[in-house]
Amino acid sequence: MNNEHIQNFSNLLKNPIGFDVKIKVGEKPIIKVFKAHSNILSAKSDYFKAALSSRWARRENGFIIFDKPNISPPVFEILINYIYKGTFSDDDEVSLFYIFIAADEIGLSKISHQVERRLKNKVLRYLRQIQESISKWDFSNYRCDLETINGLTKALCKNSTLTSLYLSHNGLGSINVYITSSFIQSGLKLLANALCRNSTLTSLNLYHNELGSEGGKELADAFCKNSTLTFLNIQENELGSEGGKELADALCKNSALTSLNIQENKLGSEGGKALAYSLCKISTLKNLNLSYNNLGSEGGKALVDALSKNSTLKNLNLRHNNLGSNGEKTLANALCKNFTLTSLDLSWNEFVPEEGKALADALCKNSTLTSLKLRNNYLELEEGKALADALCKNFTLTYLDLYDNQLGPEGGKALADALCKNSTSTSLNLGCNEFGSEGGKVLADALCKNSMLKDLNLSCNQFRPEGGKALEDALCKNSTLTSLNLGGNNLGLRGGKALVNALCKNSTLNSLDLSENEFGSKGGKALAGVLCKNSTLTSLNLLDALCKNSSLTSLNLYDNYLGSEEGKVLANALCKNPTLTCLNLGWNEFRSEGGKALADALCKNTTLTSLDLSHNILGTEGGKALANALCKNSTLTFLDLNWNHFGSEVGKAFANALCKNSTLTSLNLSENRFGSEGKNALKNALYKDSTLKDLKF
């Protein structure tokens, strides 16, 4: 389009001769009518081309009448000036954010991009203005462009107070900045140079930035010169073995770093060996995460050899590294010699079963380790027995994770015996070990005698009703356990009733997980009754006496297939409960009747802030009732209603509700078959709502 045509369009905007469109913008009391030309609007915007077509347009007295209540007159004036003149000039009194939303809606992509750039520039100007007072910058998920990263690194060089910088998920490795017309420098290189000059930054998060091996080298070079950084997170950056080697070399020269996260970087055995070598030399690193790096047995051996020489490392994470055969035996030797390590994670490493004995022997000699994770290592019976024996002799370990190791009933008995003798462990994870009802009985007996354990996970062990009955006696006698997970144990109605009796007498338990236990509605009602008597329980994953309980704040009833009748019972309880703030009722088949009852409860409840009703087949009637409830409820901030078969009419009902509700900040209505009408109504409502931050449909 040439300048002459632009000038003609500009004149038409001032003096709209031959206009055929009246666009009514805004809402009462501020409404303005703009006169425009359909051919110009259609030429500049596909949105207007469709909206002004004969199929959709509404005509009155020969004019096309178009309503845009969701866009304010000042914002639309800027947009229509752009359409007619081809230039964009924002007003300081008009929010760039609202201009961006409106331009995006009516398909003005060029102006959207301009506004986006100006928003970023405003952020950078703001940073420069206040850089003398702020100590933390968070640009996570910002997807910095060339201008932003250039401005950011310049500010970083001058800042004298910044201590923490978050740049995760920004693709820094793929950003190239044009310094001159012929010289290109990577965004990461600019950042690395800034790190060499900055003297205040202590914490840097570069998680998931596509750095690659070259980026790793750039960062390592900066790391050799920086003397203030103590925390560095470079997780998921595909550094590879070469990047790992460069970083290892830098660690030998750096004297400040205390925490390093290199998780998921494909270091391999060579990268692992290089880092092991650096561990023998450095004297400051206390926390190291090397999980998911496929170090293999060779890399593992080198690292644990370094543990025999290192005297500063306290926390080491080696999970998912395929350490395999001999890896554990080498670790066992290191644990006998290391006197500083307090936490070690060796989960998912496919150890050869018999090598668990060597590790158990090391636990008998080690006097510093307080936390050990060995989950998913298929240690099996003999190794389980050896570890149980070690628990009888070790006097420092407070947390042991043996989740999913196929220890079996006999392994359960050995661990039960250890619990009777152990006087230091306070937290134990024994989930998914196939203990069966026999293992459940002996572990229950051990709980009657143990006076130290506070946190116990026995989920997914097939205790069945017999095991549940045994646990009844244990909970009546135990006075120290505060958290117990019995989820997925097929306790059934009989086991559920046994636990009901125990909870009436137990006065210390405050967290109990009973999910996926096939209690049925009768078991649920029985458990509801017990909470009328129990005054300490604060977290329960099945059903409770909401009407009478005065301590429960969070309740998870996810995936229990309670049905519409139980939904009504819960709804009635919600009308009377004075404490519950968070409730998860997803996957319970409440259908429309249960949905309507719960909607009525929301009109009366004044404490609930978070509610999940996803996957409940609430249907049209249930959806409309809940939409109506949102018009009256004044406390709910989070609501999840995805997959409920609502339809387009319910979409419109929720759109109307959002215009009236003033507290909801997050609403999930996805997968509800709203169709174009329902979705358009919700989209318009989003522009009017001033509190909603997250809407999915």
XYZ file of N, CA, C and O in Angstrom, residues 491-609:
476
model
N -8.016 -53.205 51.305
C -8.472 -53.497 52.661
C -9.950 -53.888 52.694
O -10.368 -54.640 53.577
N -10.729 -53.384 51.768
C -12.139 -53.744 51.706
C -12.938 -53.193 52.864
O -12.418 -52.508 53.752
N -14.232 -53.511 52.876
C -15.137 -52.995 53.902
C -14.725 -53.432 55.298
O -14.701 -52.647 56.242
N -14.321 -54.703 55.446
C -13.952 -55.220 56.770
C -12.698 -54.524 57.299
O -12.631 -54.145 58.469
N -11.709 -54.353 56.437
C -10.497 -53.646 56.846
C -10.794 -52.193 57.170
O -10.217 -51.614 58.094
N -11.705 -51.587 56.399
C -12.087 -50.203 56.643
C -12.736 -50.017 57.997
O -12.427 -49.081 58.730
N -13.628 -50.930 58.364
C -14.298 -50.849 59.663
C -13.306 -51.017 60.808
O -13.420 -50.380 61.860
N -12.317 -51.891 60.603
C -11.297 -52.095 61.631
C -10.525 -50.797 61.871
O -10.239 -50.423 63.014
N -10.187 -50.109 60.781
C -9.455 -48.853 60.924
C -10.319 -47.774 61.556
O -9.826 -46.895 62.265
N -11.627 -47.826 61.312
C -12.563 -46.900 61.950
C -12.451 -47.016 63.464
O -12.331 -46.024 64.183
N -12.461 -48.253 63.969
C -12.364 -48.475 65.410
C -11.050 -47.938 65.964
O -11.003 -47.349 67.043
N -9.958 -48.145 65.205
C -8.648 -47.691 65.658
C -8.578 -46.172 65.725
O -8.008 -45.604 66.666
N -9.159 -45.501 64.740
C -9.083 -44.047 64.692
C -9.845 -43.384 65.834
O -9.557 -42.252 66.203
N -10.806 -44.101 66.380
C -11.555 -43.566 67.517
C -10.666 -43.484 68.759
O -10.889 -42.671 69.650
N -9.632 -44.349 68.790
C -8.770 -44.433 69.970
C -7.421 -43.751 69.770
O -6.797 -43.306 70.732
N -6.953 -43.672 68.518
C -5.647 -43.072 68.256
C -5.714 -41.552 68.397
O -6.654 -40.923 67.925
N -4.705 -40.956 69.033
C -4.736 -39.508 69.279
C -3.526 -38.773 68.710
O -3.304 -37.615 69.034
N -2.739 -39.437 67.874
C -1.533 -38.777 67.345
C -1.514 -38.659 65.822
O -0.890 -37.750 65.275
N -2.169 -39.563 65.123
C -2.129 -39.567 63.659
C -2.793 -38.313 63.098
O -3.913 -37.989 63.460
N -2.084 -37.591 62.213
C -2.706 -36.412 61.592
C -2.755 -36.501 60.075
O -3.346 -35.663 59.421
N -2.147 -37.533 59.478
C -2.217 -37.712 58.029
C -2.396 -39.190 57.708
O -1.567 -40.014 58.102
N -3.478 -39.504 57.024
C -3.782 -40.901 56.696
C -4.256 -41.016 55.255
O -5.187 -40.342 54.846
N -3.589 -41.863 54.481
C -3.960 -42.090 53.087
C -4.589 -43.472 52.958
O -3.927 -44.483 53.190
N -5.872 -43.487 52.604
C -6.600 -44.748 52.441
C -7.195 -44.859 51.037
O -8.194 -45.533 50.839
N -6.580 -44.205 50.082
C -7.107 -44.222 48.715
C -7.026 -45.612 48.099
O -6.193 -46.436 48.473
N -7.924 -45.873 47.142
C -7.935 -47.121 46.372
C -7.922 -48.372 47.270
O -7.061 -49.231 47.153
N -8.899 -48.437 48.167
C -8.977 -49.595 49.056
C -10.302 -50.346 48.981
O -10.578 -51.209 49.803
N -11.113 -49.982 47.996
C -12.361 -50.699 47.745
C -13.275 -50.754 48.966
O -13.879 -51.770 49.281
N -13.374 -49.616 49.666
C -14.265 -49.565 50.820
C -15.736 -49.572 50.408
O -16.581 -50.115 51.104
N -16.063 -48.939 49.304
C -17.455 -48.810 48.914
C -18.148 -47.759 49.747
O -17.576 -47.195 50.678
N -19.401 -47.459 49.434
C -20.119 -46.393 50.132
C -20.296 -46.687 51.614
O -20.228 -45.792 52.450
N -20.483 -47.949 51.984
C -20.665 -48.292 53.399
C -19.398 -48.031 54.197
O -19.436 -47.518 55.309
N -18.268 -48.382 53.627
C -16.997 -48.114 54.291
C -16.759 -46.628 54.436
O -16.250 -46.155 55.451
N -17.138 -45.883 53.415
C -16.981 -44.444 53.465
C -17.814 -43.826 54.564
O -17.349 -42.961 55.307
N -19.062 -44.278 54.716
C -19.925 -43.743 55.763
C -19.402 -44.089 57.146
O -19.484 -43.308 58.086
N -18.832 -45.281 57.287
C -18.261 -45.687 58.574
C -17.099 -44.776 58.945
O -16.969 -44.330 60.088
N -16.247 -44.476 57.973
C -15.113 -43.597 58.227
C -15.585 -42.171 58.500
O -14.957 -41.432 59.246
N -16.691 -41.798 57.899
C -17.243 -40.474 58.171
C -17.620 -40.350 59.634
O -17.363 -39.334 60.280
N -18.182 -41.401 60.175
C -18.593 -41.384 61.568
C -17.434 -41.251 62.527
O -17.517 -40.548 63.531
N -16.299 -41.899 62.214
C -15.191 -41.890 63.156
C -14.575 -40.514 63.324
O -14.115 -40.149 64.394
N -14.603 -39.716 62.299
C -13.977 -38.410 62.419
C -14.778 -37.454 63.285
O -14.314 -36.382 63.623
N -15.964 -37.869 63.624
C -16.734 -37.077 64.576
C -16.103 -37.216 65.959
O -16.253 -36.366 66.822
N -15.376 -38.330 66.151
C -14.767 -38.605 67.455
C -13.274 -38.275 67.468
O -12.726 -37.881 68.474
N -12.592 -38.459 66.349
C -11.157 -38.201 66.283
C -10.914 -36.707 66.107
O -11.501 -36.087 65.242
N -10.037 -36.105 66.921
C -9.829 -34.656 66.886
C -8.454 -34.247 66.403
O -8.098 -33.079 66.441
N -7.638 -35.195 65.952
C -6.280 -34.848 65.531
C -6.059 -35.005 64.042
O -5.157 -34.400 63.485
N -6.841 -35.804 63.355
C -6.611 -36.093 61.939
C -6.812 -34.841 61.091
O -7.835 -34.190 61.187
N -5.820 -34.477 60.291
C -5.916 -33.274 59.464
C -5.910 -33.570 57.977
O -6.215 -32.718 57.171
N -5.533 -34.770 57.576
C -5.501 -35.110 56.155
C -5.961 -36.540 55.959
O -5.343 -37.467 56.456
N -7.073 -36.741 55.262
C -7.618 -38.082 55.066
C -8.006 -38.268 53.612
O -8.649 -37.423 53.028
N -7.614 -39.378 53.005
C -7.874 -39.608 51.579
C -9.038 -40.548 51.326
O -9.034 -41.277 50.371
N -10.044 -40.569 52.153
C -11.218 -41.351 51.788
C -12.499 -40.584 52.074
O -13.053 -39.955 51.219
N -13.016 -40.590 53.233
C -14.269 -39.878 53.518
C -14.268 -39.452 54.973
O -13.645 -40.083 55.812
N -14.931 -38.401 55.318
C -14.868 -37.931 56.700
C -16.178 -37.333 57.166
O -17.102 -37.133 56.409
N -16.195 -37.026 58.446
C -17.386 -36.413 59.024
C -17.269 -34.908 58.901
O -16.957 -34.201 59.848
N -17.530 -34.409 57.699
C -17.336 -32.992 57.436
C -18.250 -32.114 58.290
O -17.932 -30.975 58.585
N -19.379 -32.649 58.656
C -20.331 -31.844 59.424
C -19.832 -31.553 60.834
O -20.136 -30.523 61.406
N -19.065 -32.500 61.408
C -18.692 -32.383 62.814
C -17.198 -32.178 63.034
O -16.796 -31.640 64.056
N -16.359 -32.609 62.084
C -14.915 -32.478 62.259
C -14.503 -31.012 62.243
O -14.970 -30.240 61.422
N -13.622 -30.629 63.168
C -13.243 -29.215 63.283
C -11.769 -28.957 62.990
O -11.256 -27.897 63.306
N -11.064 -29.933 62.407
C -9.639 -29.727 62.147
C -9.248 -29.953 60.687
O -8.235 -29.423 60.230
N -10.024 -30.722 59.950
C -9.663 -31.068 58.576
C -9.718 -29.848 57.654
O -10.705 -29.138 57.620
N -8.631 -29.614 56.915
C -8.609 -28.501 55.961
C -8.479 -28.977 54.522
O -8.830 -28.248 53.604
N -7.951 -30.192 54.308
C -7.761 -30.707 52.954
C -8.235 -32.147 52.853
O -7.853 -32.986 53.667
N -9.065 -32.428 51.865
C -9.633 -33.763 51.708
C -9.517 -34.221 50.257
O -9.922 -33.517 49.342
N -8.952 -35.400 50.055
C -8.788 -35.957 48.715
C -9.604 -37.239 48.577
O -9.289 -38.246 49.209
N -10.644 -37.182 47.775
C -11.491 -38.348 47.521
C -11.425 -38.751 46.057
O -12.359 -39.334 45.515
N -10.335 -38.428 45.421
C -10.144 -38.690 43.995
C -10.284 -40.170 43.655
O -9.763 -41.041 44.341
N -11.022 -40.450 42.569
C -11.113 -41.794 41.999
C -11.625 -42.840 42.988
O -11.002 -43.872 43.230
N -12.799 -42.572 43.588
C -13.397 -43.536 44.503
C -14.779 -44.006 44.060
O -15.406 -44.795 44.753
N -15.262 -43.466 42.910
C -16.556 -43.883 42.357
C -17.657 -43.863 43.418
O -18.386 -44.826 43.619
N -17.782 -42.748 44.109
C -18.760 -42.630 45.185
C -20.194 -42.607 44.672
O -21.105 -43.052 45.358
N -20.429 -42.075 43.483
C -21.775 -42.035 42.931
C -22.561 -40.820 43.383
O -22.152 -40.074 44.268
N -23.736 -40.617 42.774
C -24.530 -39.412 43.018
C -25.047 -39.310 44.447
O -25.117 -38.226 45.018
N -25.402 -40.432 45.063
C -25.931 -40.387 46.432
C -24.875 -39.912 47.422
O -25.157 -39.100 48.308
N -23.658 -40.442 47.292
C -22.577 -39.987 48.174
C -22.249 -38.523 47.883
O -21.853 -37.783 48.779
N -22.425 -38.111 46.636
C -22.214 -36.714 46.278
C -23.168 -35.812 47.040
O -22.788 -34.733 47.505
N -24.396 -36.253 47.180
C -25.395 -35.478 47.925
C -25.027 -35.387 49.405
O -25.189 -34.344 50.042
N -24.511 -36.503 49.965
C -24.103 -36.525 51.373
C -22.968 -35.523 51.595
O -22.962 -34.749 52.555
N -22.003 -35.548 50.694
C -20.874 -34.626 50.799
C -21.333 -33.182 50.659
O -20.849 -32.287 51.350
N -22.267 -32.952 49.746
C -22.796 -31.606 49.540
C -23.449 -31.086 50.814
O -23.235 -29.936 51.220
N -24.218 -31.924 51.466
C -24.878 -31.551 52.717
C -23.854 -31.206 53.783
O -24.002 -30.245 54.547
N -22.765 -31.999 53.830
C -21.711 -31.761 54.809
C -21.006 -30.437 54.545
O -20.646 -29.707 55.472
N -20.820 -30.098 53.267
C -20.132 -28.858 52.918
C -20.905 -27.625 53.383
O -20.328 -26.573 53.623
N -22.214 -27.760 53.485
C -23.041 -26.641 53.939
C -22.792 -26.342 55.418
O -23.022 -25.228 55.889
N -22.314 -27.364 56.146
C -22.163 -27.228 57.595
C -20.711 -27.166 58.061
O -20.426 -26.678 59.141
N -19.770 -27.688 57.245
C -18.371 -27.737 57.672
C -17.744 -26.347 57.729
O -17.867 -25.568 56.784
N -17.042 -26.013 58.842
C -16.478 -24.672 58.999
C -14.982 -24.552 58.714
O -14.415 -23.485 58.895
N -14.321 -25.630 58.288
C -12.857 -25.566 58.176
C -12.282 -25.958 56.824
O -11.205 -25.503 56.451
N -12.933 -26.815 56.065
C -12.362 -27.356 54.830
C -12.105 -26.261 53.796
O -12.984 -25.469 53.485
N -10.875 -26.224 53.257
C -10.537 -25.234 52.233
C -10.218 -25.877 50.886
O -10.340 -25.229 49.850
N -9.792 -27.140 50.889
C -9.394 -27.801 49.650
C -10.056 -29.169 49.538
O -9.920 -30.000 50.442
N -10.779 -29.424 48.434
C -11.515 -30.678 48.273
C -11.343 -31.220 46.857
O -11.595 -30.526 45.877
N -10.887 -32.462 46.739
C -10.704 -33.123 45.440
C -11.721 -34.255 45.311
O -11.647 -35.251 46.039
N -12.676 -34.098 44.390
C -13.730 -35.089 44.166
C -13.721 -35.592 42.721
O -14.736 -36.064 42.217
N -12.568 -35.517 42.058
C -12.480 -35.973 40.675
C -12.752 -37.458 40.520
O -12.523 -38.252 41.431
N -13.294 -37.834 39.341
C -13.555 -39.243 38.999
C -14.440 -39.960 40.033
O -14.082 -40.977 40.594
N -15.611 -39.436 40.293
C -16.505 -40.073 41.265
C -17.911 -40.331 40.740
O -18.784 -40.749 41.496
N -18.155 -40.049 39.457
C -19.448 -40.336 38.829
C -20.637 -39.739 39.577
O -21.631 -40.402 39.847
N -20.529 -38.468 39.949
C -21.624 -37.806 40.651
C -22.822 -37.561 39.740
O -23.947 -37.494 40.207
N -22.571 -37.384 38.452
C -23.609 -37.098 37.462
C -24.395 -35.830 37.830
O -24.036 -35.110 38.750
N -25.497 -35.584 37.132
C -26.191 -34.299 37.279
C -26.770 -34.089 38.677
O -26.709 -32.990 39.222
N -27.295 -35.147 39.296
C -27.904 -35.001 40.622
C -26.868 -34.620 41.669
O -27.090 -33.732 42.498
N -25.746 -35.314 41.654
C -24.679 -34.968 42.594
C -24.133 -33.581 42.317
O -23.800 -32.826 43.240
N -24.024 -33.223 41.032
C -23.535 -31.902 40.656
C -24.436 -30.796 41.162
O -23.965 -29.765 41.656
N -25.743 -30.982 41.039
C -26.693 -29.960 41.505
C -26.622 -29.791 43.024
O -26.686 -28.679 43.544
N -26.473 -30.902 43.733
C -26.370 -30.840 45.190
C -25.104 -30.089 45.611
O -25.120 -29.259 46.528
N -24.002 -30.374 44.935
C -22.739 -29.707 45.260
C -22.794 -28.222 44.893
O -22.212 -27.381 45.579
N -23.513 -27.897 43.823
C -23.679 -26.499 43.430
C -24.434 -25.733 44.512
O -24.071 -24.608 44.876
N -25.460 -26.354 45.059
C -26.233 -25.733 46.135
C -25.355 -25.498 47.357
O -25.454 -24.467 48.028
N -24.469 -26.462 47.628
C -23.566 -26.337 48.767
C -22.610 -25.164 48.584
O -22.277 -24.451 49.542
N -22.162 -24.932 47.352
C -21.239 -23.833 47.090
C -21.884 -22.472 47.351
O -21.198 -21.494 47.642
N -23.193 -22.420 47.223
C -23.902 -21.169 47.496
C -23.898 -20.842 48.990
O -24.023 -19.684 49.389
N -23.736 -21.879 49.813
C -23.813 -21.707 51.267
C -22.445 -21.775 51.953
O -22.235 -21.157 52.998
N -21.522 -22.547 51.381
C -20.207 -22.724 52.005
C -19.387 -21.433 51.937
O -19.378 -20.755 50.921
N -18.673 -21.108 53.020
C -17.897 -19.858 53.067
C -16.412 -20.084 53.344
O -15.689 -19.128 53.655
N -15.935 -21.326 53.222
C -14.516 -21.583 53.520
C -13.750 -22.204 52.359
O -12.545 -22.010 52.223
N -14.423 -22.974 51.515
C -13.752 -23.702 50.440
C -13.130 -22.740 49.421
O -13.794 -21.854 48.909
N -11.831 -22.940 49.125
C -11.157 -22.106 48.131
C -10.738 -22.903 46.897
O -10.523 -22.330 45.839
